[in-house]
Coordinates of C-alpha atoms in Angstrom, one line a residue:
M1 CA 23.9 6.4 -11.7
A2 CA 23.2 6.7 -7.9
A3 CA 21.0 3.9 -6.5
A4 CA 18.6 3.4 -3.6
Y5 CA 18.2 0.1 -1.7
I6 CA 15.6 -1.5 0.4
V7 CA 17.4 -3.1 3.3
D8 CA 14.3 -4.2 5.2
A9 CA 10.5 -4.0 5.1
V10 CA 8.0 -4.7 7.8
R11 CA 4.4 -4.3 8.6
T12 CA 1.8 -5.0 11.3
A13 CA -0.9 -7.5 10.6
G14 CA -4.0 -5.6 9.6
G15 CA -6.7 -5.0 12.1
R16 CA -10.3 -5.2 11.0
R17 CA -12.6 -2.3 11.5
N18 CA -13.3 -1.9 15.2
G19 CA -11.1 -4.9 15.7
R20 CA -7.9 -5.7 17.6
L21 CA -5.9 -2.6 16.6
S22 CA -8.8 -0.1 16.8
Q23 CA -7.8 1.3 20.1
V24 CA -4.0 1.4 19.4
S25 CA -2.9 4.9 18.7
P26 CA -1.5 5.6 15.3
A27 CA 1.7 6.9 16.9
D28 CA 2.1 3.5 18.7
L29 CA 1.4 1.6 15.5
G30 CA 4.1 3.6 13.7
A31 CA 6.5 3.0 16.6
V32 CA 6.1 -0.7 16.2
V33 CA 7.4 -0.8 12.7
I34 CA 10.1 1.8 13.3
N35 CA 11.4 -0.1 16.3
A36 CA 11.3 -3.4 14.4
L37 CA 13.6 -2.0 11.7
L38 CA 16.0 -0.8 14.3
Q39 CA 16.1 -4.0 16.1
R40 CA 16.2 -6.4 13.1
N41 CA 19.1 -4.5 11.6
S42 CA 21.1 -3.7 14.7
I43 CA 21.3 -0.1 13.6
D44 CA 22.3 2.8 15.7
P45 CA 19.0 4.9 15.9
A46 CA 21.0 8.0 15.6
L47 CA 21.9 7.1 12.0
I48 CA 18.3 7.6 10.8
E49 CA 18.3 10.9 9.1
D50 CA 14.6 11.2 8.4
V51 CA 11.3 9.4 8.8
I52 CA 8.8 9.9 5.9
F53 CA 5.3 8.5 6.6
G54 CA 2.2 8.5 4.5
C55 CA -1.1 9.2 6.2
V56 CA -4.4 10.1 4.5
S57 CA -6.9 11.1 7.2
Q58 CA -4.7 13.7 9.0
I59 CA -7.1 14.6 11.8
G60 CA -7.4 13.9 15.5
P61 CA -4.8 11.3 16.5
Q62 CA -3.3 11.3 13.1
T63 CA -2.6 15.1 12.9
F64 CA 0.3 17.3 14.1
N65 CA 2.7 15.4 11.8
M66 CA 2.1 11.7 12.1
A67 CA 5.7 10.8 11.3
R68 CA 6.9 13.0 14.2
T69 CA 4.5 11.6 16.7
A70 CA 5.5 8.1 15.7
I71 CA 9.2 9.0 16.2
L72 CA 8.4 10.4 19.7
A73 CA 6.6 7.1 20.5
S74 CA 9.6 5.0 19.2
D75 CA 13.2 4.3 20.2
L76 CA 14.5 6.9 17.9
P77 CA 16.2 9.9 19.4
I78 CA 14.4 13.2 19.4
E79 CA 17.0 14.6 17.0
V80 CA 15.5 12.5 14.2
P81 CA 13.0 14.6 12.1
G82 CA 9.9 13.3 10.4
V83 CA 7.5 14.5 7.7
T84 CA 4.0 13.3 6.8
I85 CA 2.7 13.2 3.2
D86 CA -0.6 12.6 1.6
R87 CA -0.7 11.1 -1.9
Q88 CA -4.0 9.4 -0.9
C89 CA -3.9 5.6 -1.2
G90 CA -0.3 5.7 -2.5
S91 CA 1.0 7.7 0.3
G92 CA 3.2 4.9 1.7
Q93 CA 4.6 4.2 -1.8
Q94 CA 5.3 7.9 -2.3
A95 CA 7.1 8.0 1.0
I96 CA 9.4 5.3 -0.4
H97 CA 9.9 7.3 -3.6
F98 CA 10.8 10.4 -1.7
A99 CA 13.3 8.5 0.5
A100 CA 14.8 6.9 -2.6
Q101 CA 15.2 10.2 -4.3
A102 CA 16.8 11.7 -1.2
V103 CA 19.5 9.0 -1.0
M104 CA 20.0 9.0 -4.7
S105 CA 20.6 12.7 -4.6
G106 CA 23.4 12.2 -2.0
T107 CA 21.8 14.5 0.5
Q108 CA 20.9 11.7 2.9
D109 CA 21.9 8.1 3.4
V110 CA 19.6 6.3 5.8
I111 CA 15.8 6.9 5.9
I112 CA 12.8 5.1 7.2
A113 CA 9.8 5.4 4.8
G114 CA 6.4 4.0 5.3
G115 CA 3.0 4.9 6.6
V116 CA 0.2 4.4 9.1
E117 CA -3.5 4.6 9.3
N118 CA -5.9 3.6 12.0
M119 CA -9.2 3.7 10.1
S120 CA -11.2 2.6 13.1
M121 CA -10.0 5.6 15.1
T122 CA -10.0 8.1 12.2
P123 CA -12.7 6.8 9.7
I124 CA -12.2 7.4 6.0
G125 CA -13.3 10.9 5.0
S126 CA -13.1 12.3 8.6
P127 CA -11.3 15.5 7.6
L128 CA -14.0 16.4 5.2
L129 CA -16.9 15.3 7.4
V130 CA -15.7 17.1 10.5
A131 CA -14.9 20.2 8.6
A132 CA -18.4 20.2 7.0
K133 CA -20.0 19.9 10.4
A134 CA -18.0 22.9 11.5
G135 CA -19.3 24.9 8.6
M136 CA -16.1 24.8 6.5
R137 CA -16.1 24.5 2.7
G138 CA -15.2 21.4 0.8
P139 CA -12.3 21.0 -1.6
F140 CA -14.3 20.9 -4.8
D141 CA -16.6 23.9 -4.4
G142 CA -14.2 26.5 -5.7
E143 CA -15.1 28.4 -8.8
A144 CA -12.3 27.1 -11.0
I145 CA -12.9 23.4 -10.3
S146 CA -16.6 23.8 -10.4
A147 CA -16.4 25.4 -13.8
R148 CA -14.0 22.7 -15.1
Y149 CA -15.9 19.7 -13.7
P150 CA -19.5 20.8 -13.2
G151 CA -21.5 18.4 -11.2
F152 CA -18.7 15.9 -10.5
D153 CA -18.2 14.6 -7.0
F154 CA -15.1 12.6 -7.9
S155 CA -16.5 9.4 -6.3
Q156 CA -14.3 6.4 -6.0
F157 CA -17.3 4.2 -6.1
V158 CA -18.5 5.7 -9.4
G159 CA -14.9 5.4 -10.6
A160 CA -14.7 1.7 -9.8
E161 CA -17.9 1.1 -11.8
R162 CA -16.5 3.1 -14.7
M163 CA -13.3 1.1 -14.7
A164 CA -15.2 -2.1 -15.0
E165 CA -17.3 -0.7 -17.8
K166 CA -14.4 0.8 -19.8
Y167 CA -12.1 -2.2 -19.5
K168 CA -14.8 -4.9 -19.9
V169 CA -14.6 -6.4 -16.5
T170 CA -17.6 -8.6 -15.7
R171 CA -19.4 -9.2 -12.4
A172 CA -18.4 -12.9 -12.6
E173 CA -14.7 -11.9 -12.9
L174 CA -15.0 -9.5 -10.0
D175 CA -16.6 -12.1 -7.8
D176 CA -14.0 -14.8 -8.6
F177 CA -11.1 -12.3 -8.1
A178 CA -12.5 -11.4 -4.7
Y179 CA -12.8 -15.0 -3.7
Q180 CA -9.3 -15.8 -4.9
S181 CA -8.0 -12.9 -2.9
H182 CA -9.0 -14.7 0.3
M183 CA -7.9 -18.1 -0.9
K184 CA -4.5 -16.8 -2.0
G185 CA -4.1 -15.0 1.4
A186 CA -4.9 -18.2 3.3
A187 CA -2.4 -20.1 1.2
A188 CA 0.2 -17.5 1.9
Y189 CA -0.3 -17.9 5.6
D190 CA -0.3 -21.7 5.4
D191 CA 3.1 -21.5 3.6
N192 CA 4.5 -19.0 6.1
R193 CA 5.1 -16.4 3.4
F194 CA 4.3 -13.4 5.6
D195 CA 6.6 -14.4 8.4
R196 CA 9.4 -12.0 7.5
E197 CA 7.2 -9.0 7.0
I198 CA 4.7 -9.2 9.9
I199 CA 5.8 -7.9 13.3
P200 CA 3.7 -9.7 16.0
M201 CA 2.1 -7.2 18.5
N202 CA 0.8 -7.7 21.9
V203 CA -2.7 -6.2 22.1
T204 CA -5.5 -6.3 24.7
V205 CA -8.7 -8.1 23.7
E206 CA -11.5 -8.2 26.2
G207 CA -9.1 -7.6 29.0
E208 CA -6.6 -10.2 28.0
Q209 CA -3.2 -9.9 26.2
V210 CA -3.1 -11.7 22.9
V211 CA -0.5 -11.7 20.1
H212 CA -1.8 -10.1 16.9
S213 CA 0.0 -11.6 13.9
V214 CA -2.6 -12.4 11.3
D215 CA -4.6 -10.1 9.1
E216 CA -8.0 -10.0 10.7
G217 CA -9.9 -9.4 7.5
L218 CA -8.9 -12.7 5.9
R219 CA -11.8 -15.1 5.6
R220 CA -10.7 -18.7 5.1
N221 CA -14.2 -19.8 4.8
A222 CA -15.1 -17.4 2.0
S223 CA -17.7 -18.8 -0.4
L224 CA -17.8 -18.0 -4.0
E225 CA -21.5 -18.8 -4.0
A226 CA -22.2 -16.3 -1.2
I227 CA -20.1 -13.6 -2.9
R228 CA -22.2 -14.1 -6.1
E229 CA -25.3 -13.4 -4.1
L230 CA -24.2 -10.1 -2.6
D231 CA -26.1 -7.0 -3.8
P232 CA -24.0 -4.3 -5.5
L233 CA -23.0 -1.2 -3.6
Q234 CA -24.8 0.9 -6.1
E235 CA -28.1 0.0 -7.8
G236 CA -27.4 -1.6 -11.1
G237 CA -23.6 -1.7 -10.4
L238 CA -21.1 -4.5 -10.4
I239 CA -19.0 -3.7 -7.3
T240 CA -20.0 -5.4 -4.0
A241 CA -18.7 -5.4 -0.5
A242 CA -16.6 -8.4 -1.5
S243 CA -14.9 -6.7 -4.4
A244 CA -14.0 -3.6 -2.4
S245 CA -11.0 -3.2 -0.2
Q246 CA -11.5 -3.8 3.5
I247 CA -11.2 -0.9 6.0
C248 CA -8.0 -1.7 7.9
D249 CA -5.8 -0.5 10.8
G250 CA -2.1 -0.9 10.5
A251 CA 1.4 0.4 9.8
A252 CA 4.3 -0.5 7.5
A253 CA 7.8 0.8 7.0
T254 CA 10.9 0.2 4.9
L255 CA 14.6 1.0 5.6
I256 CA 16.0 2.9 2.5
V257 CA 19.7 3.5 2.2
S258 CA 22.2 4.8 -0.3
E259 CA 25.0 2.7 -1.8
R260 CA 27.4 4.6 0.4
A261 CA 25.5 3.5 3.5
L262 CA 25.1 0.0 2.2
K263 CA 28.9 -0.4 2.1
Q264 CA 29.7 1.6 5.2
Y265 CA 27.4 -0.2 7.5
G266 CA 27.5 -3.7 5.9
F267 CA 23.8 -3.9 5.2
T268 CA 22.5 -6.8 3.0
P269 CA 19.7 -5.3 0.8
L270 CA 16.5 -7.1 -0.1
A271 CA 16.1 -5.2 -3.3
K272 CA 17.2 -2.2 -5.4
I273 CA 14.7 0.4 -6.5
H274 CA 15.1 0.0 -10.2
D275 CA 12.8 2.8 -11.4
M276 CA 9.9 5.0 -10.2
A277 CA 7.1 6.9 -11.8
V278 CA 4.1 9.0 -10.8
V279 CA 1.3 10.3 -13.1
G280 CA -1.9 12.2 -13.1
S281 CA -4.9 10.9 -15.0
D282 CA -8.6 11.7 -15.5
P283 CA -10.0 12.7 -12.0
T284 CA -13.5 11.7 -13.1
M285 CA -12.3 8.1 -13.6
V286 CA -10.5 8.5 -10.2
L287 CA -8.8 5.1 -10.3
E288 CA -7.3 4.7 -13.7
G289 CA -3.8 6.0 -12.9
P290 CA -2.0 2.7 -12.5
I291 CA -2.4 2.0 -16.2
P292 CA -0.5 5.1 -17.5
A293 CA 1.9 4.9 -14.5
T294 CA 2.8 1.3 -15.6
Q295 CA 3.1 2.3 -19.2
K296 CA 5.4 5.2 -18.2
I297 CA 7.6 3.2 -15.9
L298 CA 8.0 0.4 -18.5
Q299 CA 9.0 2.9 -21.1
R300 CA 11.4 4.6 -18.7
S301 CA 13.1 1.4 -17.6
G302 CA 13.2 -0.3 -21.0
L303 CA 11.5 -3.3 -19.6
K304 CA 8.4 -5.1 -21.0
I305 CA 5.6 -6.4 -18.9
E306 CA 6.8 -9.9 -19.7
D307 CA 10.1 -9.1 -17.9
I308 CA 8.2 -8.5 -14.6
A309 CA 7.8 -11.6 -12.6
L310 CA 5.3 -10.3 -10.0
Y311 CA 2.8 -7.4 -9.9
E312 CA 1.2 -5.9 -6.8
V313 CA -1.7 -3.7 -8.0
N314 CA -3.7 -2.5 -5.0
E315 CA -7.2 -4.0 -4.8
A316 CA -8.9 -0.7 -3.8
F317 CA -11.7 -2.3 -5.8
G318 CA -11.4 -5.5 -7.8
S319 CA -12.1 -3.6 -11.0
V320 CA -8.8 -1.7 -10.7
P321 CA -6.3 -4.6 -11.0
L322 CA -8.5 -6.4 -13.4
A323 CA -8.8 -3.4 -15.6
W324 CA -5.1 -2.8 -15.3
K325 CA -4.4 -6.4 -16.4
N326 CA -6.7 -6.0 -19.4
A327 CA -5.1 -2.7 -20.5
I328 CA -1.5 -3.7 -19.9
G329 CA -1.8 -7.3 -21.2
A330 CA -0.5 -8.7 -17.9
D331 CA -0.6 -12.3 -16.7
L332 CA -3.3 -12.8 -14.1
D333 CA -1.2 -15.6 -12.5
R334 CA 1.5 -13.0 -11.5
L335 CA -1.0 -10.5 -10.0
N336 CA -1.4 -10.2 -6.3
V337 CA -0.2 -13.7 -5.7
N338 CA -0.6 -13.6 -1.9
G339 CA -4.0 -12.0 -1.9
G340 CA -4.8 -8.3 -1.7
A341 CA -6.8 -5.6 0.0
Q342 CA -10.1 -7.4 -0.6
A343 CA -8.9 -10.0 1.8
L344 CA -6.1 -8.5 3.8
G345 CA -7.2 -4.9 4.1
H346 CA -6.1 -1.4 2.8
P347 CA -4.7 0.8 5.6
L348 CA -4.6 3.8 3.3
G349 CA -1.4 5.6 4.2
A350 CA 0.4 2.4 5.0
T351 CA -0.6 0.3 2.0
G352 CA 2.3 1.3 -0.3
A353 CA 4.9 0.1 2.2
K354 CA 2.8 -2.9 3.1
L355 CA 2.6 -4.1 -0.5
M356 CA 6.3 -3.3 -1.0
A357 CA 7.2 -5.7 1.8
T358 CA 5.0 -8.4 0.3
L359 CA 6.5 -7.9 -3.2
A360 CA 10.1 -7.9 -2.0
Y361 CA 9.9 -11.1 0.0
E362 CA 7.9 -13.0 -2.6
L363 CA 10.5 -12.1 -5.3
I364 CA 13.1 -13.5 -2.9
R365 CA 11.1 -16.6 -2.2
R366 CA 10.5 -17.3 -5.9
K367 CA 14.1 -16.3 -6.9
E368 CA 12.7 -13.9 -9.5
R369 CA 14.3 -10.6 -10.5
Y370 CA 11.8 -7.8 -11.1
G371 CA 8.6 -6.8 -9.4
L372 CA 6.1 -4.0 -10.0
L373 CA 4.0 -2.1 -7.5
A374 CA 1.2 0.2 -8.7
I375 CA -1.5 2.0 -6.6
C376 CA -4.5 4.1 -7.7
E377 CA -5.0 7.3 -5.8
G378 CA -7.7 9.8 -5.2
L379 CA -8.4 12.4 -8.0
G380 CA -6.6 10.4 -10.6
T381 CA -3.0 10.0 -9.6
A382 CA -0.9 6.9 -9.3
N383 CA 2.6 5.7 -8.4
A384 CA 4.5 2.8 -9.9
T385 CA 7.7 1.3 -8.7
I386 CA 9.9 -1.5 -10.2
I387 CA 12.2 -3.2 -7.7
E388 CA 15.0 -5.6 -8.4
N389 CA 15.6 -8.6 -6.2
L390 CA 19.2 -8.7 -5.1
Q391 CA 19.1 -12.1 -3.3
I392 CA 18.8 -14.3 -6.3

């Protein structure tokens, strides 16, 4: 069977809301990771056959085909095409899936896949809010959807609470998981675990050039006691600001190649894409998709959860990975071992490629074989990917 390989994976350090990356155009952020892949692998830019980027809020600086504007800002020749996709929070992961499917089909051999989101410059929900102000209709007010789901607003906040309730996740567990996200992130930096994935950037801060190479959202001084005292985001709820993902600016990208390209150009792969799955689930739960996606990919691959050494399940809200753990019977000690979006940020369209980089390098560091990435997505979809470490 044809195979797809991850040759390299990079990301920017995340920028906090209105922080260091807030004035860096999304195209320039995309160019940073594209250029890093070219330079680190000494690859002729003309060999890149396509750039597939995820981006969720496609408006303003992130419209007019985000992948193409990133190409035009990069060292790639103008002959390289690009396409932008929206699978909500899993867009970057879906970009990797599409790239893998292309090289496995034999129609292409070398693709850059990733994503970008500047959430400071294009706040979450901007396409909907701007359209509403212009008098345009929303996506859920059509007759058919209204009849099928009367009164539902498909809120991710409501979904996060429903996940906790359904899978018996407590406030104490949520608070501890949020705290541990920061502690694990700090430990990862202390151990230099992010060195291979983060591309340092020169940015201007208060008129001075500084190097941006650390996720701005990380709080080394996070206090479990302070987290426990936070009010919930919704009255009577369990989710707080600490157990929700951080708004984040950033970009991430992977170099995906076929076996033919691997041999022809002498690349050394980080990992092989072992299997891929995507599912739809109850849109009123919104965030439940990683559970059936994981069940599907395990069945497809013939693997058991015990065979998977590490899992990255996006911390859109802490209730998602904790509910996933309870439903799947997974080991908490293997889950998001270097921290997650509660501490390091969730740059929407880039998150799938960002987490793929973290997963691949941590498998290599630990000399473990299989890793799983799963991300919940708006309206009840989810991607799952199993990768196999080839550097054991």
